[in-house]
Short mmCIF file of C-alpha atoms in Angstrom, two decimals:
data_model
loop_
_atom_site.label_atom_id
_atom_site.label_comp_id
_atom_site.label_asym_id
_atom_site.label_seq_id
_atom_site.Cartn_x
_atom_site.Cartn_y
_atom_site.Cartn_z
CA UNK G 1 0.00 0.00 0.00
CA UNK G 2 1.07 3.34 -0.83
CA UNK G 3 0.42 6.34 1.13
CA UNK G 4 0.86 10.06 0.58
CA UNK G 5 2.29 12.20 3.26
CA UNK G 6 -1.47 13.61 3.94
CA UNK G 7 -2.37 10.39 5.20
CA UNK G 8 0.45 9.64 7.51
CA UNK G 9 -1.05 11.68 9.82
CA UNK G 10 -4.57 9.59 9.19
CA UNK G 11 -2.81 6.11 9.31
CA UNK G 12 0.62 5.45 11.05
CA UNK G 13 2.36 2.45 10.42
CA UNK G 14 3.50 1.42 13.87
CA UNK G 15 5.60 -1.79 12.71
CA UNK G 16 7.50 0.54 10.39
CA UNK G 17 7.48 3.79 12.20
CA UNK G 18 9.15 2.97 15.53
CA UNK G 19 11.63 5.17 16.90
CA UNK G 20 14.44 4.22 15.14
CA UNK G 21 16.42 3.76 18.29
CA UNK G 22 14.57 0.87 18.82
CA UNK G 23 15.97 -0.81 15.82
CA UNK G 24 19.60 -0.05 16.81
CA UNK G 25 20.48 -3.57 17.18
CA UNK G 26 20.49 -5.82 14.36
CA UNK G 27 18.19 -8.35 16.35
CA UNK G 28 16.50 -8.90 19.44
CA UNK G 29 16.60 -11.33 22.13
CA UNK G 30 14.42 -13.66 20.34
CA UNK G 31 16.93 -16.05 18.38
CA UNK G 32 16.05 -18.87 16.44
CA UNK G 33 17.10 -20.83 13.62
CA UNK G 34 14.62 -20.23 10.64
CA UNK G 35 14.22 -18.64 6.73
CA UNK G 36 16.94 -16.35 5.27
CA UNK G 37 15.03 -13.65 3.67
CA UNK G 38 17.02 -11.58 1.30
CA UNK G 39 16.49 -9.13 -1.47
CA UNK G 40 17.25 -5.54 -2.94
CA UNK G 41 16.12 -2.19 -2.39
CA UNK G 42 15.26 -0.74 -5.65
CA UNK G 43 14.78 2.91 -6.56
CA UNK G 44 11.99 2.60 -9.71
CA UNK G 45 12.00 6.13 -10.44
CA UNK G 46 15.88 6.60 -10.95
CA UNK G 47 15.77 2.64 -12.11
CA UNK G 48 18.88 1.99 -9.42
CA UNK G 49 19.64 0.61 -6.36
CA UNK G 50 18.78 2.13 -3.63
CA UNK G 51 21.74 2.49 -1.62
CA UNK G 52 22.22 2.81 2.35
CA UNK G 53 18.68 2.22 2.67
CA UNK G 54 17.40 0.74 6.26
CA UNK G 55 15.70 -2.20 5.92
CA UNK G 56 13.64 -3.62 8.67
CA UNK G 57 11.38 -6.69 9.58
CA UNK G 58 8.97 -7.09 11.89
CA UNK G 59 6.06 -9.79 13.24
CA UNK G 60 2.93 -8.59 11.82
CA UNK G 61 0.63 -9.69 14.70
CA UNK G 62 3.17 -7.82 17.43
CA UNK G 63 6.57 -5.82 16.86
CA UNK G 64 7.59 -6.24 20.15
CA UNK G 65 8.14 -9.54 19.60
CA UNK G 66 10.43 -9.75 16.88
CA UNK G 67 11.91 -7.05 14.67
CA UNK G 68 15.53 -6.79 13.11
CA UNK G 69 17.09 -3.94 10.89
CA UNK G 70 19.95 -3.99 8.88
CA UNK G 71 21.13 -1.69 6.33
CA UNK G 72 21.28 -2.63 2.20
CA UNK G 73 24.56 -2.20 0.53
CA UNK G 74 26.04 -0.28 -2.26
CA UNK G 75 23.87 -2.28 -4.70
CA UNK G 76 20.86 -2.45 -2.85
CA UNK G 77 21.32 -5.59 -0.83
CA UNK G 78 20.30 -6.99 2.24
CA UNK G 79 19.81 -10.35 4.35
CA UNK G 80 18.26 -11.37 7.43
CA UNK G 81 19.22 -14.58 8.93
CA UNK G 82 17.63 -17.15 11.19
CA UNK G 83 13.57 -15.79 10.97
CA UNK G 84 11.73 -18.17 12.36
CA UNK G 85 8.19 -19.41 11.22
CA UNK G 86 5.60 -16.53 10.95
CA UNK G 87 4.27 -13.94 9.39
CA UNK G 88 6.23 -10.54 8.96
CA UNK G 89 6.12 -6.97 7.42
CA UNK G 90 8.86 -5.91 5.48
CA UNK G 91 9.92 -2.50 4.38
CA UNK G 92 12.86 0.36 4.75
CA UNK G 93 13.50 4.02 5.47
CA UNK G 94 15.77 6.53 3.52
CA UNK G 95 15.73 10.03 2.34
CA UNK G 96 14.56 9.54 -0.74
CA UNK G 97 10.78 8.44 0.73
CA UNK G 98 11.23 12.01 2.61
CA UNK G 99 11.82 13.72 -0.20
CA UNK G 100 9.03 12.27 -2.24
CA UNK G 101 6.36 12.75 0.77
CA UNK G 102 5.33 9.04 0.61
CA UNK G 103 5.38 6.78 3.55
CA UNK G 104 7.32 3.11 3.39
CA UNK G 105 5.57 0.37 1.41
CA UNK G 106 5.32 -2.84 3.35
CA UNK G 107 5.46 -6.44 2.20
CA UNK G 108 4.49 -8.79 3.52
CA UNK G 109 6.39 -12.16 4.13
CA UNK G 110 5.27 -15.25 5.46
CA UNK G 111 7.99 -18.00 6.98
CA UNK G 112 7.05 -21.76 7.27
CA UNK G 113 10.53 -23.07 7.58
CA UNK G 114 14.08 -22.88 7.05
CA UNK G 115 14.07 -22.49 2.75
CA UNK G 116 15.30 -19.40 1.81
CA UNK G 117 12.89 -16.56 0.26
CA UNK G 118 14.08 -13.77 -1.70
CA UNK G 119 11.83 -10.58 -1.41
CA UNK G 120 12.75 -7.46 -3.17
CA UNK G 121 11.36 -4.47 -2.18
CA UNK G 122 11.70 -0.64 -3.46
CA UNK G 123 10.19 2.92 -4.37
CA UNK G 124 7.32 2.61 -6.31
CA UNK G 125 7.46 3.57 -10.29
CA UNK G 126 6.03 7.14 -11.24
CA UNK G 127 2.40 5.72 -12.34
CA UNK G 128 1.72 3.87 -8.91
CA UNK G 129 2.88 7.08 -7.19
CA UNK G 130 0.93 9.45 -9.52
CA UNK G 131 -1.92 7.34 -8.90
CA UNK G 132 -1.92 7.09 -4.87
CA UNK G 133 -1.04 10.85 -4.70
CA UNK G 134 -3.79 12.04 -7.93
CA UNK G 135 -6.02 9.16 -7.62
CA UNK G 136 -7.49 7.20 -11.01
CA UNK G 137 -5.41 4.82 -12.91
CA UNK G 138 -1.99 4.43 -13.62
CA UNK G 139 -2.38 4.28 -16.86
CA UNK G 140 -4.05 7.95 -16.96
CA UNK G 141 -1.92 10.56 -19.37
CA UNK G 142 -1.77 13.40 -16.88
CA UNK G 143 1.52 14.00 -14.87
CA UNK G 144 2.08 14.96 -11.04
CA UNK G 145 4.39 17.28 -9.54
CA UNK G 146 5.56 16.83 -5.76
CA UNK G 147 7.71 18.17 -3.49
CA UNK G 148 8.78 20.69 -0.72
CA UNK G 149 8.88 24.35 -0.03
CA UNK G 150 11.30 26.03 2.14
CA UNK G 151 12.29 29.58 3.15
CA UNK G 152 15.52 30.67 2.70
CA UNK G 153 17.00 29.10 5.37
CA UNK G 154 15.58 25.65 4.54
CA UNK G 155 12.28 25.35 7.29
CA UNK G 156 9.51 23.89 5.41
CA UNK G 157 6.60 26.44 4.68
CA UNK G 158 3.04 26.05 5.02
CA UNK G 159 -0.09 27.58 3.49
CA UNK G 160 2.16 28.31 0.62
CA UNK G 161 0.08 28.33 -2.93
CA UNK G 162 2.15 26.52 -5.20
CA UNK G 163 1.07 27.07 -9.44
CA UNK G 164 1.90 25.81 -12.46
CA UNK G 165 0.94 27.40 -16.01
CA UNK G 166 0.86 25.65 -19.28
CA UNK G 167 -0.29 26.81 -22.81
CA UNK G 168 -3.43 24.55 -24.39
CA UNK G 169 -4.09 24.96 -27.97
CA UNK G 170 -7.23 22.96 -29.89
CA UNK G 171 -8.39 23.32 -33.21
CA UNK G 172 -12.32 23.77 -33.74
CA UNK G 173 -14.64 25.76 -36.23
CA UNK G 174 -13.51 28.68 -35.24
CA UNK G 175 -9.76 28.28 -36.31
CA UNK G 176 -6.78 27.03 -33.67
CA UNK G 177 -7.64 28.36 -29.86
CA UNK G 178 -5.04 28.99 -27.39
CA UNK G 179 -5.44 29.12 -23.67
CA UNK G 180 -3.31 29.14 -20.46
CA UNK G 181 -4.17 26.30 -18.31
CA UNK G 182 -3.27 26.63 -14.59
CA UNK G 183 -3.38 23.99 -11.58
CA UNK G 184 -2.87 25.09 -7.98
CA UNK G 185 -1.85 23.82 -4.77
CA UNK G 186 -1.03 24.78 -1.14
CA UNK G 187 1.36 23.20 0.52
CA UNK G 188 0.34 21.29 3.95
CA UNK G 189 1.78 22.00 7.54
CA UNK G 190 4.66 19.73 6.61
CA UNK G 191 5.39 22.25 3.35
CA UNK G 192 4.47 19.36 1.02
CA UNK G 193 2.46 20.24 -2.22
CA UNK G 194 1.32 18.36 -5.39
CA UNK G 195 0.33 20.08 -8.98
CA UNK G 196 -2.00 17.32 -10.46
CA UNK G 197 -3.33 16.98 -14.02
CA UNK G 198 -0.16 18.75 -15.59
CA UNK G 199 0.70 17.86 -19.00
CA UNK G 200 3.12 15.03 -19.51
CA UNK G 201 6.14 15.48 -21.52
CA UNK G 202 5.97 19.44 -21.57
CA UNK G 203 6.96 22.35 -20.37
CA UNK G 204 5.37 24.28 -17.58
CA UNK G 205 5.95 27.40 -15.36
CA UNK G 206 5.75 27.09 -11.79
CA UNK G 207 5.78 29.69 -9.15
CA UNK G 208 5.60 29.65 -5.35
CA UNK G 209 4.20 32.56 -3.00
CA UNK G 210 2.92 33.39 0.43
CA UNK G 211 2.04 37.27 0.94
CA UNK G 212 5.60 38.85 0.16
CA UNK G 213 7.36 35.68 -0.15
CA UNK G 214 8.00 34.22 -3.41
CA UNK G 215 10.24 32.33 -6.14
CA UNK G 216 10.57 33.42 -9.73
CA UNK G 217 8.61 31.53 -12.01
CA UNK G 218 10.38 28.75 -13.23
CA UNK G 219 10.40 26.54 -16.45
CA UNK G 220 10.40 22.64 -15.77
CA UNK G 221 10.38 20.15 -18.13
CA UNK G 222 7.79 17.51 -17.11
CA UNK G 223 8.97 13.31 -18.07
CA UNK G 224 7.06 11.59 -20.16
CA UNK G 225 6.74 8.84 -17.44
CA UNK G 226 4.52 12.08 -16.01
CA UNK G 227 6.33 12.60 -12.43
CA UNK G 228 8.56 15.29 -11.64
CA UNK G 229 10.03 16.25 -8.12
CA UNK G 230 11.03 20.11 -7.16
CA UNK G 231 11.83 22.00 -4.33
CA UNK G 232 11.76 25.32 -4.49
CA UNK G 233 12.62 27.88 -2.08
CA UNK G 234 10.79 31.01 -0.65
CA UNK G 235 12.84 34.86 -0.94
CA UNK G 236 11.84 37.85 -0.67
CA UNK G 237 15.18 39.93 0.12
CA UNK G 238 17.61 41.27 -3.04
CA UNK G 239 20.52 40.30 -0.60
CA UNK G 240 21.27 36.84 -2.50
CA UNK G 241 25.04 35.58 -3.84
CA UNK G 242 25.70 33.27 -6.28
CA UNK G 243 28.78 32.41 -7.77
CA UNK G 244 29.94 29.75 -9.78
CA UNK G 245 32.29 29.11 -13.27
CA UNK G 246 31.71 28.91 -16.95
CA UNK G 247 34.19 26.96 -19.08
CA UNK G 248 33.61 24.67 -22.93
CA UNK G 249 32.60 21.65 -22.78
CA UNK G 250 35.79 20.61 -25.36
CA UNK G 251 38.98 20.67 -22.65
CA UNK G 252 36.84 22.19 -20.18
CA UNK G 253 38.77 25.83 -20.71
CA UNK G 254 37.54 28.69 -18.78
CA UNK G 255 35.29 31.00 -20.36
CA UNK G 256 36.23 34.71 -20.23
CA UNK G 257 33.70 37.71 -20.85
CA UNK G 258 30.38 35.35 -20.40
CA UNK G 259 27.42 36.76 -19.53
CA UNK G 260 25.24 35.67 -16.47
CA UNK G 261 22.21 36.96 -15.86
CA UNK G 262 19.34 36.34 -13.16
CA UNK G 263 15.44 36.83 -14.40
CA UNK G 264 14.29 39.82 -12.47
CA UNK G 265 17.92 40.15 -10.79
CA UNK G 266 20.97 41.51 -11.60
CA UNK G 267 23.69 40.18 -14.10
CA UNK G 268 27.89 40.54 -15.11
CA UNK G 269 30.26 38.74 -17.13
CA UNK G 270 32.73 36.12 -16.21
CA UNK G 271 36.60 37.05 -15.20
CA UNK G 272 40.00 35.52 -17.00
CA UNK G 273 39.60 32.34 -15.15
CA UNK G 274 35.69 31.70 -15.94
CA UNK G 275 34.49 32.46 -12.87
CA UNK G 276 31.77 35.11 -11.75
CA UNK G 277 29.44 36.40 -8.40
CA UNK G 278 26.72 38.03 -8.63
CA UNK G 279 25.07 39.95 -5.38
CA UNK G 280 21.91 42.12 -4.68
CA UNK G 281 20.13 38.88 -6.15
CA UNK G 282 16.57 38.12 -5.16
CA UNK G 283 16.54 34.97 -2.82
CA UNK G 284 14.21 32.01 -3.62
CA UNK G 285 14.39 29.84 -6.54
CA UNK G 286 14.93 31.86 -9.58
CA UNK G 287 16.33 30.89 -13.18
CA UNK G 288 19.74 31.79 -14.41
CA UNK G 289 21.16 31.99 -17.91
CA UNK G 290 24.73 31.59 -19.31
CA UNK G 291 25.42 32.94 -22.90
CA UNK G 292 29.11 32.74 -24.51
CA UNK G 293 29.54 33.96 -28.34
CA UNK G 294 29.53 31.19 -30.24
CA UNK G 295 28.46 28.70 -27.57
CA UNK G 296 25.23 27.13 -26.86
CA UNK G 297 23.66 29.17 -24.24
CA UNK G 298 22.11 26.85 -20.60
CA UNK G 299 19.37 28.28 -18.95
CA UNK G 300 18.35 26.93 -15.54
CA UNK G 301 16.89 26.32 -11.83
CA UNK G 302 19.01 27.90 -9.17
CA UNK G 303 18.35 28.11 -5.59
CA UNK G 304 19.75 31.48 -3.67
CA UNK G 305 20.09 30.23 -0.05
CA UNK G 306 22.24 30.23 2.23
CA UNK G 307 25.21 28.17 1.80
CA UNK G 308 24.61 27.42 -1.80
CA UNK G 309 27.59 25.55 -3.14
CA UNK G 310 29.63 26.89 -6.17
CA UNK G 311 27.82 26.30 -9.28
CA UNK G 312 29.13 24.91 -12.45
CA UNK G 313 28.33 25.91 -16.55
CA UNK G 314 29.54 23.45 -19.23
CA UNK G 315 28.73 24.96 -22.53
CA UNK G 316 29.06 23.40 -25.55
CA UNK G 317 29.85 25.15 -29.32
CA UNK G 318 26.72 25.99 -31.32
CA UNK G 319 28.65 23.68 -34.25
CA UNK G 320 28.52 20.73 -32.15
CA UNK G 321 25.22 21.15 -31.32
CA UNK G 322 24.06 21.69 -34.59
CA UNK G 323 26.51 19.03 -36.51
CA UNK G 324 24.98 16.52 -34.13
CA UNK G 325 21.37 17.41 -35.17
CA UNK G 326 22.37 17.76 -38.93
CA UNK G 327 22.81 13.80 -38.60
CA UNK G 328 19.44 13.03 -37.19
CA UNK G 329 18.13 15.46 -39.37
CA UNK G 330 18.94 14.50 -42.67
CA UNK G 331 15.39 13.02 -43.35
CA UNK G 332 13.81 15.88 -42.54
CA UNK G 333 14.34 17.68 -46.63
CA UNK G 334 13.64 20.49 -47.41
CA UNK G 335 11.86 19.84 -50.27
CA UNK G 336 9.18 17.36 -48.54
CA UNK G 337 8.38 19.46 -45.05
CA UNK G 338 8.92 22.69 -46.61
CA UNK G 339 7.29 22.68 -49.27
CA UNK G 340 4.59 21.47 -47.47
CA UNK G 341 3.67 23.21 -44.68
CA UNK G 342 4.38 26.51 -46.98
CA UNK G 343 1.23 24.88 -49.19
CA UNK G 344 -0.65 24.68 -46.54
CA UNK G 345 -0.53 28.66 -45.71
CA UNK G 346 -0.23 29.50 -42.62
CA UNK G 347 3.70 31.29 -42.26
CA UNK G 348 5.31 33.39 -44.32
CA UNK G 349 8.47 31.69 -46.30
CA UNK G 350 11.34 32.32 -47.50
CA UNK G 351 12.88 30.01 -50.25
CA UNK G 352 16.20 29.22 -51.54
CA UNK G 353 15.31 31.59 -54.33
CA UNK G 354 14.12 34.33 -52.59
CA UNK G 355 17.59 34.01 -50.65
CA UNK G 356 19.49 34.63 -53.75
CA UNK G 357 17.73 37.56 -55.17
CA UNK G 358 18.31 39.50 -51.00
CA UNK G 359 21.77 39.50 -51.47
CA UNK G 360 21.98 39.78 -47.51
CA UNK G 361 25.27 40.70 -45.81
CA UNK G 362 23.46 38.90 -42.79
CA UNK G 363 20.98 36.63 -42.21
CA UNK G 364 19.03 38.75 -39.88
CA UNK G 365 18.84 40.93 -42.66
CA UNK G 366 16.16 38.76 -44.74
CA UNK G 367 14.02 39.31 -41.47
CA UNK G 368 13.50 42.51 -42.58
CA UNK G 369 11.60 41.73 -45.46
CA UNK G 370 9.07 40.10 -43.50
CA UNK G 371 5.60 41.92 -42.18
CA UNK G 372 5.33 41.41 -38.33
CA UNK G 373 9.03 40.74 -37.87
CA UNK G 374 11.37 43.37 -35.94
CA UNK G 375 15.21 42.82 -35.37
CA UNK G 376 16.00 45.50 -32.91
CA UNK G 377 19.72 45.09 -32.18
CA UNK G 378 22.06 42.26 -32.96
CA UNK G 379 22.25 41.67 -28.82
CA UNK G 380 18.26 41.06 -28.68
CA UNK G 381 16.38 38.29 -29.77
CA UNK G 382 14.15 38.35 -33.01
CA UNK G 383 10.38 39.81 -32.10
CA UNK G 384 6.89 38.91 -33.66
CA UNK G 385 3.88 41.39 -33.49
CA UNK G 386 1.34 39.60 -31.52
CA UNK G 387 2.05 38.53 -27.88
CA UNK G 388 -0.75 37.52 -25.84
CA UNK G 389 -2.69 40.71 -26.09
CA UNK G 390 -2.26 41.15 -29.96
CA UNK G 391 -1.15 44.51 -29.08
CA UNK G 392 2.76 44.05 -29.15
CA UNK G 393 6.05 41.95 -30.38
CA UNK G 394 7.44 38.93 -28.13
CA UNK G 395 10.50 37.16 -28.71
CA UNK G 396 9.87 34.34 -31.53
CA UNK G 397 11.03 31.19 -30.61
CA UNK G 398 14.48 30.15 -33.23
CA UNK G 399 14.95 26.65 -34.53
CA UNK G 400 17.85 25.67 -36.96
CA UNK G 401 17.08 22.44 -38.71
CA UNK G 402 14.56 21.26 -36.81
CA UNK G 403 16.50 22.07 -32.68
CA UNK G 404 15.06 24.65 -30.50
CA UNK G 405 18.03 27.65 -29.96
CA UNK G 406 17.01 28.93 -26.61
CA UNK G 407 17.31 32.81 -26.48
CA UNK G 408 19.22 33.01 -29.54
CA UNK G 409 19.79 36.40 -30.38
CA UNK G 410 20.58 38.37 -34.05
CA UNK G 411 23.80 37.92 -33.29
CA UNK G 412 24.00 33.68 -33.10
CA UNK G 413 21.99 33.69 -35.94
CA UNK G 414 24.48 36.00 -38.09
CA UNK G 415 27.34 34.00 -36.26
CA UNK G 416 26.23 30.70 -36.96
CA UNK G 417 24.41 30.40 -40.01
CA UNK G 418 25.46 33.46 -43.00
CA UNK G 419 23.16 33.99 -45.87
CA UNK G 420 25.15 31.64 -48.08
CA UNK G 421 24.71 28.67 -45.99
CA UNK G 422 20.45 29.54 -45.50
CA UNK G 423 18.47 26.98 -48.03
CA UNK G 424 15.06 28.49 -46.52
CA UNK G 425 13.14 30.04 -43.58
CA UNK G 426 9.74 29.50 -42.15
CA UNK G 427 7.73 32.25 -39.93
CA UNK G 428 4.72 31.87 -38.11
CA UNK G 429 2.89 33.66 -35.92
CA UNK G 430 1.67 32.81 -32.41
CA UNK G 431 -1.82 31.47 -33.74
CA UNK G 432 -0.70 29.17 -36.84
CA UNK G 433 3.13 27.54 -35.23
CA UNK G 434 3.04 23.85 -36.38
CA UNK G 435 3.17 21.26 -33.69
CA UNK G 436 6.75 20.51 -34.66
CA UNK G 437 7.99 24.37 -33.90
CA UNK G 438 6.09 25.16 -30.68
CA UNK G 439 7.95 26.09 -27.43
CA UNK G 440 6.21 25.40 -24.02
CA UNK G 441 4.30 28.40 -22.39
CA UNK G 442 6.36 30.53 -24.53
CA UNK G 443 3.04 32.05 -26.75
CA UNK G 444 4.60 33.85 -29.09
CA UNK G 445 5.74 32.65 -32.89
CA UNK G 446 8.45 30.86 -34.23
CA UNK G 447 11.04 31.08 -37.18
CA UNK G 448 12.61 27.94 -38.46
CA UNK G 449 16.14 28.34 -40.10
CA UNK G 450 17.65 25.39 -42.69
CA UNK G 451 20.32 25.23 -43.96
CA UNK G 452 22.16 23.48 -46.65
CA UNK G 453 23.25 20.32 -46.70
#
């Protein structure tokens, strides 16, 4: 059986929830020669041993009676020897079942004589936790998101309401429909929450607040298995550090003049040896980005707390990101996907021909050409008219054959791809982006780059 951490409080478990004290000893008086009962301790949501876990047995009918502990080894093993006849409950403790919010699940074992029984025993996979915590089947499509909140000095918070924000889109008489889809939570004495319903295998935006407290809002990718565990810390002071070091993924070399930047915080550029700090930051969980010229930019979850450790930026070259998709992307010709999707309508293209007659000094430049589409300066991103209120431009999402270039500016694109290497380019606005070019919660358009090959 498989219980949340709201019903731990409902239901406790006294064979399994004992003051560990009590379980010091790896037996009690009681000795007797009976079963060996042996197994692993297996972690079904990182498919691995679980490590160090505690393992313990007890009589089902009366713990007092009987009950040894040991601990499982470095692959997940453990034994107990000499169990006489009975019936037992078996199950462990680690950190990982805190983390999750889940209580131990027990097995149960029943001894008749001396043969040997092997019983393994684990974390349950994502769509029996999903189901205990969501309720419904484990086969249902929706995905679950668990885990703590904490202040800034790591105490669990309660009453915190936890949300996460999605973009729907469905097609119907009236043309394609977009809408923002929201779930909410509040996390329970023990600072536990759970986002239910959320969309498997996407990308959603969640954000954490309690009156003045609050995190940034914070892109996670969701598994297509459809669980996901986050913590996420509380700020509210601009009094945060963090510091860490940038270097290539090729030799691991430091990377010098890098820019670092925090959403809604401050930002600065990396020193001779790769390293920066950054201070006056909002605390809480916030995202940070990393951009390098010529170097695929990382964008990610960072937690200012106290006593944050160090943290660490491997970038690698835009070429060897992009020669790597060029392989896997060789079936995807121009001449079939293209030409398709610009039959169908619904972007604005620009062909190999059209290419030729620009005679660009940059590819930004054939941007220009194109109704709705704004290239500001070569340090800002590429804007489409027509955010969410139809009113304004928002940063259009960049692909080069067929990859997603997170906040690529005018400048990678001119860097990385010049007018002479361009076979065509596809533009769409926010209402008509094909399936294959939209971005998460992003709601804006998207450009597609190819080039030749």
């Amino acid at each position: 059986m498989l219980l949340t951490s709201a019903s731990r409080r409902a239901l406790l478990l006294f064979p399994l929830v004992l003051p560990r004290l009590a379980f010091g000893q790896t037996g009690t008086s009681l000795r007797a020669t009976g079963a060996r009962i042996s197994g692993y301790v297996y972690d079904s949501l990182a498919r691995a041993p679980l490590a160090q876990a505690t393992v313990q047995i007890v009589a089902a009918d009366d713990p007092s009676r009987f009950a040894l502990s040991t601990e499982a080894d470095s692959l997940g093993r453990f034994a107990f020897n000499d169990v006489p006849a009975g019936k037992y409950r078996l199950g462990f403790f680690h950190e990982m079942l805190d983390s999750l919010g889940i209580d131990p699940p027990l097995t149960d074992v029943s001894v008749t004589g001396t043969k040997s029984i092997v019983a393994d025993i684990g974390i349950p996979s994502a769509p029996r936790i999903r189901a205990a915590i969501c309720g419904g089947s484990s086969t249902d499509s929706g995905a679950v998101i668990i885990g703590f909140v904490r202040d800034p000095k790591g105490t669990t918070a309660s009453g915190v309401t936890v949300s996460g924000d999605w973009l729907e889109y469905g097609i119907g008489r009236g043309g394609i429909t977009r809408r923002l889809a929201r779930r909410t939570a509040k996390t329970g004495e023990n600072g536990w929450y759970a986002l239910c319903n959320v969309p498997a295998g996407g990308i959603v935006a969640l954000v954490a607040n309690r009156g003045t407290d609050s995190t940034g809002v914070v892109e996670v990718q969701i598994p297509t298995e459809g669980f996901l565990r986050r913590e996420i810390f509380l700020g509210r002071a601009m009094t945060g550090r963090v510091s860490g070091t940038v270097v290539s993924l090729a030799g691991s070399r430091p990377l010098a003049n890098a820019q670092v930047s925090i959403t809604g915080g401050p930002s600065g550029r990396t020193n001779d040896r790769g390293e920066f700090t950054l201070t006056n930051a909002p605390e809480g969980t916030r995202m940070i980005e990393v951009r390098a010229l010529g170097y695929y930019p990382d964008r990610r979850q960072v937690n200012i707390i106290d006593g944050a450790p160090s943290i660490r930026f491997v970038l690698p070259t835009l070429k060897a990101v992009l020669d790597t998709v060029k392989i896997r992307a060789t079936r995807l010709a121009l001449d079939e996907g293209f030409l398709r999707r610009r039959r169908m309508g619904l972007g604005k293209f620009i062909g190999p021909e059209d290419v030729v007659k620009a005679q660009a000094v940059n590819t930004t430049d054939l941007f220009r050409r194109v109704a709705g589409v704004r290239v500001d300066t070569d340090q800002d991103p590429i804007k489409i008219r027509g955010a969410f209120d139809s009113t304004g431009y928002c940063d259009a999402a960049i692909f080069i054959d067929g990859v997603y270039m997170r906040t690529f500016t005018a400048e990678d694109i001119d860097s990385y791809v010049p007018p002479r290497n361009v076979a065509g380019i596809e533009v769409y606005s926010a209402a008509f982006v094909p399936a294959e070019f939209q971005v998460g919660l992003l709601g804006c358009g998207s450009i597609a780059i190819w080039t030749k090959r």
